[in-house]
Short mmCIF file of C-alpha atoms in Angstrom, two decimals:
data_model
loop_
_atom_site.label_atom_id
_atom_site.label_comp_id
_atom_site.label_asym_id
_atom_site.label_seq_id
_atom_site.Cartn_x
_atom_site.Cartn_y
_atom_site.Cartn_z
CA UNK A 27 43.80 -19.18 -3.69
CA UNK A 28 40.83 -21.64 -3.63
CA UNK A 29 39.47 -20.69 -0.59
CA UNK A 30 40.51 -17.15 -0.91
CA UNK A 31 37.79 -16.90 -4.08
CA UNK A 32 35.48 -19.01 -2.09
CA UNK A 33 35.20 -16.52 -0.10
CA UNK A 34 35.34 -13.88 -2.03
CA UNK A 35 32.00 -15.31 -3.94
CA UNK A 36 30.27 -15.52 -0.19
CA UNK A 37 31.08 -11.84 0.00
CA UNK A 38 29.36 -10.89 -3.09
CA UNK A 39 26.65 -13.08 -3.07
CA UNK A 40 26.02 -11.63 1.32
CA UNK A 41 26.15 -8.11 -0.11
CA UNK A 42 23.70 -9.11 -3.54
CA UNK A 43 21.18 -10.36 -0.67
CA UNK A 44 21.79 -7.48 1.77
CA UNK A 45 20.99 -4.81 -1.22
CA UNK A 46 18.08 -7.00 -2.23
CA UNK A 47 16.55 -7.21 1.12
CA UNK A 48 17.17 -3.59 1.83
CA UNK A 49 15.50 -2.83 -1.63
CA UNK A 50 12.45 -4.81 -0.80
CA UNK A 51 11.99 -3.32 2.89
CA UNK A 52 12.12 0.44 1.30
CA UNK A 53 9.78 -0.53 -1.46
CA UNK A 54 7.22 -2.98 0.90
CA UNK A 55 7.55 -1.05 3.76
CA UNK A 56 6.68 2.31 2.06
CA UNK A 57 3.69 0.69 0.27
CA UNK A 58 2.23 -0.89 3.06
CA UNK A 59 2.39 2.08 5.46
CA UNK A 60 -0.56 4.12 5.88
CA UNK A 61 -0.56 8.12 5.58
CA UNK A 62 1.41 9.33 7.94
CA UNK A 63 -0.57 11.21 11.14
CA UNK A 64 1.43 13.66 11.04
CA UNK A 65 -0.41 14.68 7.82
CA UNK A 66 -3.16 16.64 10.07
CA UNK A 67 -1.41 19.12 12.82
CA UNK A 68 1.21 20.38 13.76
CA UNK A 69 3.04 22.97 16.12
CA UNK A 70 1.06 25.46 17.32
CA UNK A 71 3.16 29.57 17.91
CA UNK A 72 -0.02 31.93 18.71
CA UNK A 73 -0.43 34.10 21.44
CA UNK A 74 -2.51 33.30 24.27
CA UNK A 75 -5.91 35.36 25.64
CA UNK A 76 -3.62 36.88 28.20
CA UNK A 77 -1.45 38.06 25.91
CA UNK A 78 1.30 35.49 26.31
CA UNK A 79 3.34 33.54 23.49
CA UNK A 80 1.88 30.05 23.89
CA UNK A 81 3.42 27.08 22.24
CA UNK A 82 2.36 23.64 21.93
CA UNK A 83 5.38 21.71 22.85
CA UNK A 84 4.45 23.16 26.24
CA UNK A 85 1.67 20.74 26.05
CA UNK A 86 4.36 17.33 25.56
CA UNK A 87 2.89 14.29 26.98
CA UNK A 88 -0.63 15.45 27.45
CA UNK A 89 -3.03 15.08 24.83
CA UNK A 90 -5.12 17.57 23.51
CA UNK A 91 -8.10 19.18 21.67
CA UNK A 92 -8.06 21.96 19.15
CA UNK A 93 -10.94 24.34 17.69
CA UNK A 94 -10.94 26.94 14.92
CA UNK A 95 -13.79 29.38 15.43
CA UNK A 96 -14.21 32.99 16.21
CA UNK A 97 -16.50 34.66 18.53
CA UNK A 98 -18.99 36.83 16.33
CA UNK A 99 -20.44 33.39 15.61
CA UNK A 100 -23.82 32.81 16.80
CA UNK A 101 -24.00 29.33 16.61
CA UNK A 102 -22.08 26.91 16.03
CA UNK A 103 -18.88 28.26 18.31
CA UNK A 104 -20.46 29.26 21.36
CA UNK A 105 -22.32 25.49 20.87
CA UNK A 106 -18.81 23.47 20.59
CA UNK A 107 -17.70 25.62 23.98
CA UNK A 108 -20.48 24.84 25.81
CA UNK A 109 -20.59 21.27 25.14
CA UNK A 110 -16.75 20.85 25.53
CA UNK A 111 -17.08 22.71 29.08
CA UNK A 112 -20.25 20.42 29.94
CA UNK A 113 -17.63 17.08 28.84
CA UNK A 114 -14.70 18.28 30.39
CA UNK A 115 -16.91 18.76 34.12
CA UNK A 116 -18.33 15.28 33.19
CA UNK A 117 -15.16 13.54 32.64
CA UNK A 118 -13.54 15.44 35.73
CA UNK A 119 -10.47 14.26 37.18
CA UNK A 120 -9.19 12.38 33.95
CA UNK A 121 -9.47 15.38 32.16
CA UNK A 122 -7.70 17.26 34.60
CA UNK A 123 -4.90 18.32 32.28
CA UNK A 124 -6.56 18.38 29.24
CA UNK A 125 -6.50 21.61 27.17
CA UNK A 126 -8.68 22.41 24.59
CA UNK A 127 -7.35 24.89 22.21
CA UNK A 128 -9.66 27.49 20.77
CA UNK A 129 -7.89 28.88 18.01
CA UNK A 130 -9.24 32.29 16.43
CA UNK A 131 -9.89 32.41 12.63
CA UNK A 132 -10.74 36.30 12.75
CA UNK A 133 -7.66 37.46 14.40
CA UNK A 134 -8.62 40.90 13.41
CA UNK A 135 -11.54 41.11 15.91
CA UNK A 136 -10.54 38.33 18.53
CA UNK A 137 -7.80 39.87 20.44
CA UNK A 138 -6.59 38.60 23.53
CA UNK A 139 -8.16 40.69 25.75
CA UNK A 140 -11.63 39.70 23.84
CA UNK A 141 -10.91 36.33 24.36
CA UNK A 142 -10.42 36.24 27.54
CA UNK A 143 -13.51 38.43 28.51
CA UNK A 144 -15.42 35.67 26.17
CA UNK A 145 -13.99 32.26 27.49
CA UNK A 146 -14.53 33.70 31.14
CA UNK A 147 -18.08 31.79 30.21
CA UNK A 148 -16.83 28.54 29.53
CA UNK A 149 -14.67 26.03 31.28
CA UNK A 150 -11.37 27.59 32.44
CA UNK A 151 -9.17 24.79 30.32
CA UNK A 152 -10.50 25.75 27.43
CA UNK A 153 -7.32 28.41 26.19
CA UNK A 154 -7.73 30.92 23.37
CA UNK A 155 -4.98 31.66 20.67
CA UNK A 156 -4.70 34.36 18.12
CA UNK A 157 -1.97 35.79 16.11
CA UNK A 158 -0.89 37.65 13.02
CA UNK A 159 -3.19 36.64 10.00
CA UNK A 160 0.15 34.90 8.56
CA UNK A 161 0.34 32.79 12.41
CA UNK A 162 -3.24 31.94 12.33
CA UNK A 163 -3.22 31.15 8.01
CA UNK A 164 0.16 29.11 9.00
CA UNK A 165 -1.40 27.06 12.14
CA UNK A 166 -4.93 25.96 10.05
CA UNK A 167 -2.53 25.11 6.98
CA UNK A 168 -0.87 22.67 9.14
CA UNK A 169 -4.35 21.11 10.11
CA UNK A 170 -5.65 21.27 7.02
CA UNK A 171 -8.57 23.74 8.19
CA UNK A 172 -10.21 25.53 5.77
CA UNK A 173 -11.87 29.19 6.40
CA UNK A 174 -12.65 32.56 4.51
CA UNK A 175 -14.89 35.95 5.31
CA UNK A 176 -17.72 36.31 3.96
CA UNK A 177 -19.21 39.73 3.63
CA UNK A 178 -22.66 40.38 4.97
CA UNK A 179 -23.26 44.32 4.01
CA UNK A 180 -22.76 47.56 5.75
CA UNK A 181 -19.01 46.37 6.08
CA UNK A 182 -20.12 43.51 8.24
CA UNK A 183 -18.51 39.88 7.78
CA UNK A 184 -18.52 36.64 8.94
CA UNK A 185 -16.74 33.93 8.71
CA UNK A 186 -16.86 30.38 6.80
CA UNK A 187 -14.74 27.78 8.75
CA UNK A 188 -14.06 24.26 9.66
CA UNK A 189 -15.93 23.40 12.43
CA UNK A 190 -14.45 19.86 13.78
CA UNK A 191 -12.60 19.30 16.73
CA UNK A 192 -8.93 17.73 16.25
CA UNK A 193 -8.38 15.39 19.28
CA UNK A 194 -4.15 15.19 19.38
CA UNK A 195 -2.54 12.34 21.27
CA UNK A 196 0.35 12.87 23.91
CA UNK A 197 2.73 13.28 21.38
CA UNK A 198 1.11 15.66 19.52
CA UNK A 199 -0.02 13.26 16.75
CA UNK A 200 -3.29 13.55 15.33
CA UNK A 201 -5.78 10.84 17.31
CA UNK A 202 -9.56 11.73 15.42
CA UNK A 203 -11.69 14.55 15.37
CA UNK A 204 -15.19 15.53 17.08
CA UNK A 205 -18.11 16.41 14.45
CA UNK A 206 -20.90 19.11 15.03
CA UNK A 207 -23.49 17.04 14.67
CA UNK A 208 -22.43 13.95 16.63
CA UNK A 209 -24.00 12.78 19.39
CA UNK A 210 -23.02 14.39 22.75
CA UNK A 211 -22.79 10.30 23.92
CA UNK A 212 -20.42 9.55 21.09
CA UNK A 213 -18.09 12.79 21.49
CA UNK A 214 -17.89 12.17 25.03
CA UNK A 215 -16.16 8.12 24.69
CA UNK A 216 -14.11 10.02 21.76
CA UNK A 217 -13.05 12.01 24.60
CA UNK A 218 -12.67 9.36 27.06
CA UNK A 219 -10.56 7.32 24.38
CA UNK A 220 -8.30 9.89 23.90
CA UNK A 221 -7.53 10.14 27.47
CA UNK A 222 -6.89 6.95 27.88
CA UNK A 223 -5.17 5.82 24.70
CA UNK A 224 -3.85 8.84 23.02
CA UNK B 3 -43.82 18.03 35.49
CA UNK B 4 -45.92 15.88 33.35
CA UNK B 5 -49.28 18.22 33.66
CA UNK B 6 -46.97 20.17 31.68
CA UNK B 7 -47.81 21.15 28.22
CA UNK B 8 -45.22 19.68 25.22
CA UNK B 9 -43.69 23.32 25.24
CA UNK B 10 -43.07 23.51 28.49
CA UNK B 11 -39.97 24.90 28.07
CA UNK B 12 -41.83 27.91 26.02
CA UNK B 13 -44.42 28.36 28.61
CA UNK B 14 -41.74 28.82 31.34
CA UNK B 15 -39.46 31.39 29.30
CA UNK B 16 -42.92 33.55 28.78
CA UNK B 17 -44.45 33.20 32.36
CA UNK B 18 -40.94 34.21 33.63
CA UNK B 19 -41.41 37.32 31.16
CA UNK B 20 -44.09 37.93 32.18
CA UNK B 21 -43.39 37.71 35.79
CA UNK B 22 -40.55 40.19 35.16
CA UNK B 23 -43.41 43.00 33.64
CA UNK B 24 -41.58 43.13 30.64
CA UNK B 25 -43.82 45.02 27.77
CA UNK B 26 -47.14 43.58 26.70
CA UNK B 27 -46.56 43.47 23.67
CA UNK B 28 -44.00 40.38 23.71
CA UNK B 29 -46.85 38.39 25.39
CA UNK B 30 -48.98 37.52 22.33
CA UNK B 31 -46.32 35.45 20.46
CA UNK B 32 -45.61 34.11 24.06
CA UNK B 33 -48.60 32.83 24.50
CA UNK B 34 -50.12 31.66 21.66
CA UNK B 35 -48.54 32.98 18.82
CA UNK B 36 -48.69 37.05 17.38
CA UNK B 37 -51.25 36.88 14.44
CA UNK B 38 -50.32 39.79 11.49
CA UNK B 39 -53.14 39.10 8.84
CA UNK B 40 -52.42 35.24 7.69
CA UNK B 41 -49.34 34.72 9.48
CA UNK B 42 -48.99 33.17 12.95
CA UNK B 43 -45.60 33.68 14.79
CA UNK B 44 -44.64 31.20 17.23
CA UNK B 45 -42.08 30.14 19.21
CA UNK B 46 -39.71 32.86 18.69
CA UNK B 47 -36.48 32.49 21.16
CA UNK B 48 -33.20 33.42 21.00
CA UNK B 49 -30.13 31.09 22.65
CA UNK B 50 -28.55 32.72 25.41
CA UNK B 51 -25.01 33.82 24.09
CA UNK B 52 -21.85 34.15 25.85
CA UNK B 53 -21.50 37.03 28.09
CA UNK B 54 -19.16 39.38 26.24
CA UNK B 55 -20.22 38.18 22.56
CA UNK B 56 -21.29 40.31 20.04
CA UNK B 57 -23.67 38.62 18.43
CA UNK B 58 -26.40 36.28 19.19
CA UNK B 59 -28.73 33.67 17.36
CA UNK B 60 -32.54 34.16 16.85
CA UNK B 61 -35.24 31.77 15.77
CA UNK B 62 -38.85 31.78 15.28
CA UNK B 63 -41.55 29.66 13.57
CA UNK B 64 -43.68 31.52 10.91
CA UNK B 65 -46.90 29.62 9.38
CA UNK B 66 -48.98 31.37 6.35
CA UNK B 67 -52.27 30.22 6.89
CA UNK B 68 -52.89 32.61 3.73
CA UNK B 69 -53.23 31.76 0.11
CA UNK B 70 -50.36 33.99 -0.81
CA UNK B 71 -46.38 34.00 -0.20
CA UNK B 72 -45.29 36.24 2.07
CA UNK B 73 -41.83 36.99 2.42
CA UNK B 74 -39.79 37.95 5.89
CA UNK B 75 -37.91 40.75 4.78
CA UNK B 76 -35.88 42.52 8.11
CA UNK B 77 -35.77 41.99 11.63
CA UNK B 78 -35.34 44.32 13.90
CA UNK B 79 -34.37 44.44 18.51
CA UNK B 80 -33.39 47.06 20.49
CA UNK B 81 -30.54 44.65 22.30
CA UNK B 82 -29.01 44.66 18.63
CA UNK B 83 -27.44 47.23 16.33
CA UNK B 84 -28.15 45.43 13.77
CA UNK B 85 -30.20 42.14 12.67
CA UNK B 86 -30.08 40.43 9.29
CA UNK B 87 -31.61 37.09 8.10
CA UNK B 88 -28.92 34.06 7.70
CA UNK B 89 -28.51 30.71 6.65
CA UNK B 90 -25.69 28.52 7.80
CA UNK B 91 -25.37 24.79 6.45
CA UNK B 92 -22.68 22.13 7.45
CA UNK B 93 -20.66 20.06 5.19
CA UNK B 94 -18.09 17.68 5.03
CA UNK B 95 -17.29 19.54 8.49
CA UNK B 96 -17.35 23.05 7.51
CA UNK B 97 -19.43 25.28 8.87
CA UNK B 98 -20.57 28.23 6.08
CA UNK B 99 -22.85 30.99 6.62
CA UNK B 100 -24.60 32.86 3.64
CA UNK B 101 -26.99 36.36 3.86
CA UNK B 102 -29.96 36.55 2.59
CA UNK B 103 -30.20 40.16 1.58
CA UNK B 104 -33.87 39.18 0.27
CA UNK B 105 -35.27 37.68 2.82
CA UNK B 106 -37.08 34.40 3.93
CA UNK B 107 -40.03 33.33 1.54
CA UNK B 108 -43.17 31.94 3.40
CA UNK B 109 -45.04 29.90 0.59
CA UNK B 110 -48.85 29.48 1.25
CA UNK B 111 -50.02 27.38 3.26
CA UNK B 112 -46.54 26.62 4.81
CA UNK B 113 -44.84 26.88 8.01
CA UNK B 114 -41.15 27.91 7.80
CA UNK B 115 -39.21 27.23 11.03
CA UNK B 116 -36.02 29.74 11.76
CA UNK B 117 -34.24 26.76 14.06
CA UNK B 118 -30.29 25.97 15.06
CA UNK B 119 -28.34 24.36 12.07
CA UNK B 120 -30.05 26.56 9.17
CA UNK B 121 -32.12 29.96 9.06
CA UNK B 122 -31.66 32.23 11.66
CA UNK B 123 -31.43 35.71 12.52
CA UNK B 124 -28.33 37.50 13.39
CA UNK B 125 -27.95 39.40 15.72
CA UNK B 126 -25.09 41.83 15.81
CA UNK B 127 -23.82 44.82 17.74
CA UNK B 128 -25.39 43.48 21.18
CA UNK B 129 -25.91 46.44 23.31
CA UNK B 130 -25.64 44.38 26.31
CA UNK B 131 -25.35 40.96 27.77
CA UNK B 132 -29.00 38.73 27.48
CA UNK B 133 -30.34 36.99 30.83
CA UNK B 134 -31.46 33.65 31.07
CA UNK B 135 -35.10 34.00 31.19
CA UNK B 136 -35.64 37.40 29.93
CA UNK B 137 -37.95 37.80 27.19
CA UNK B 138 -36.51 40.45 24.60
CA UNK B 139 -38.61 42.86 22.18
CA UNK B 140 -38.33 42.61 18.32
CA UNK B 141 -40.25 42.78 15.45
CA UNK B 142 -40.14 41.07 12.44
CA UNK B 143 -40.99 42.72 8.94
CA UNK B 144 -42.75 41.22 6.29
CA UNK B 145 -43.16 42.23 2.67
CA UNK B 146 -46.92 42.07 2.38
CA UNK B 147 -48.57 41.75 6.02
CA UNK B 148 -46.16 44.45 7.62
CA UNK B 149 -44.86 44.63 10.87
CA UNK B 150 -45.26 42.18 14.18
CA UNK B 151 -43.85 43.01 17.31
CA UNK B 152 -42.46 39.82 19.16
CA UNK B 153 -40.64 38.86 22.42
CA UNK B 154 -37.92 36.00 22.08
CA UNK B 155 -37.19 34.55 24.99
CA UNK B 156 -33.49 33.86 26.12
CA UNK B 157 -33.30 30.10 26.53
CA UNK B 158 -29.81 27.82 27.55
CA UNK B 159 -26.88 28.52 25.71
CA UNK B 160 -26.84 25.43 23.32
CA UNK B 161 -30.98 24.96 23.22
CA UNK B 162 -31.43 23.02 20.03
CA UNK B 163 -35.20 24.29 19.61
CA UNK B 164 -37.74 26.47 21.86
CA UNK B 165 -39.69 23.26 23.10
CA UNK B 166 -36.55 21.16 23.99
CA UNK B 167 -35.22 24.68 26.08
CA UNK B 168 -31.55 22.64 26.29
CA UNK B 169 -29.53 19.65 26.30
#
């Protein structure tokens, strides 16, 4: 009977420390992680500039870049195009399957078809989504992009928008971003970075 | 390339107007500015925009050499159904874009510079695709001195000013 409550006791007391030590890994290991990446992303369901559904888990294992912009923008779109066409030729071969994702926030005037007829001018891995207001609204939730219209007059708008570049890793994680005004030296090792790490 | 003046870039975009016989009127704010009472307009360009796109970004310099404000109230290009005066800031990585239904002021004395990354002119409702090169007829409206045709000249997509011509 002894050694029956013997180890009985070692039962308790193995359990006590397993629930303690399970206890403290929850509570440390929640506190000491960091926001989770997945915070900034997600999957992208839009329809591609030919017309085509396009989703993002088509893009598994490769990383990515993603832009939300629209084409009656005289500036700062047509800019980020350029410059990611003139990267993409510099970084050549190693970029060879990267896509960068040029994701409309005026779905109401970029259709497909204009798409396509615009991104003829830029680099041909550069792909352009659109969608139902709801698809696009839904996509730019998920990366946390803010935009709006703004009216101009005579029934004219434009439109107000996050202009960063979300660089996503091979697993479709978030891996950093590109910024406007950044140098084209320091976008371009982003760039290389993600291609070799993300 | 070094006989070449600071705005070189400029110089080229005009003599290549002017090579092409486009109007004669563009060539004075080619050259060496338009001059509309106190107000000298230089350097006024437009970034060559993506064939297909609707709209396109214009710039110019305007100095008041007069003791008076002026005020640049409507812009105006046959390429363009329309053309309105802009401003677009960036912050915190948003890019925002606000009319200015009253214009542009030009205090006395001052130079005001229509440049990538603030003012501009928008243009919207192009009527066709720009060239490279080409040097394309406006004219700028001001409150008090009137009207001043100009040419802007097309420069590379993503030209951060008319002296620089591109990246």
């Amino acid at each position: 009977m002894r050694a029956l409550r013997v180890v009985r006791r070692s039962a308790f007391v193995g359990i006590g420390l397993v629930v303690a030590a399970a206890t403290l890994w929850l509570l440390v290991g929640d506190f000491g992680k960091p926001p989770p990446a997945a915070a900034i992303g997600g999957p992208i369901r839009l329809t591609d500039q030919s017309g085509a559904p396009f989703d993002s888990a088509s893009l598994a294992g490769k990383p990515y870049a993603v832009f939300f912009g629209f084409t009656h923008c005289p500036e700062v779109c047509p800019t980020t195009l350029y410059e990611l066409s003139t990267d993409l030729k510099q970084l050549g071969d190693a970029a060879k399957e990267l896509r960068v994702l040029f994701v409309t926030v005026d779905p109401e005037r970029d259709t497909p078809e204009f798409l396509e007829n615009y991104l003829a001018n830029f680099d041909p891995r550069i792909m352009g989504l659109t969608g139902t207001a709801d698809e696009i609204a839904a996509v730019a939730k998920s990366f946390r992009v803010f935009y709006e219209k703004v009216a101009t007059g005579e029934g004219d708008y434009t439109m107000n928008h996050t202009a960063l570049v979300y660089l996503m890793d091979r697993h479709g994680q978030f891996f950093g971003t590109l910024a406007y005004d950044e140098s084209g030296e320091t976008k371009l090792q982003k760039l290389r970075r993600l291609l070799k790490e993300g | 390339m070094s006989y070449l003046p600071r705005d070189a870039g400029m110089h080229r975009a005009c003599r290549a107007a002017i090579l092409a016989g486009l109007t004669l009127l563009s060539i004075p704010a080619c050259a060496d500015g338009a001059k509309l009472g106190d107000l000298v307009i230089e350097h006024a360009w437009i970034g060559l925009p993506p064939a297909g796109a609707a709209v396109a970004g214009g710039y110019v310099t305007i100095r008041n050499a007069g003791a008076a404000p002026d005020r640049l109230v409507a812009v105006a290009s046959p390429i363009a159904g329309a053309a309105a005066l802009h401003r677009m800031a960036m912050s915190n990585g948003v890019m925002t874009m606000e009319a200015l239904p009253d214009g542009i002021e030009i205090p006395a004395g001052a130079t005001v510079e229509l440049a990538p990354g603030s003012l501009h002119i928008m243009f919207t409702r192009l009527k066709r695709p720009l060239l490279l090169g080409e040097t394309v007829s406006g004219e700028l409206v001001f409150e008090k001195a009137g009207t001043v045709a100009v040419g802007f000249a097309v420069l590379p997509m993503g030209a951060a000013s008319a002296t620089e011509g591109g990246q």
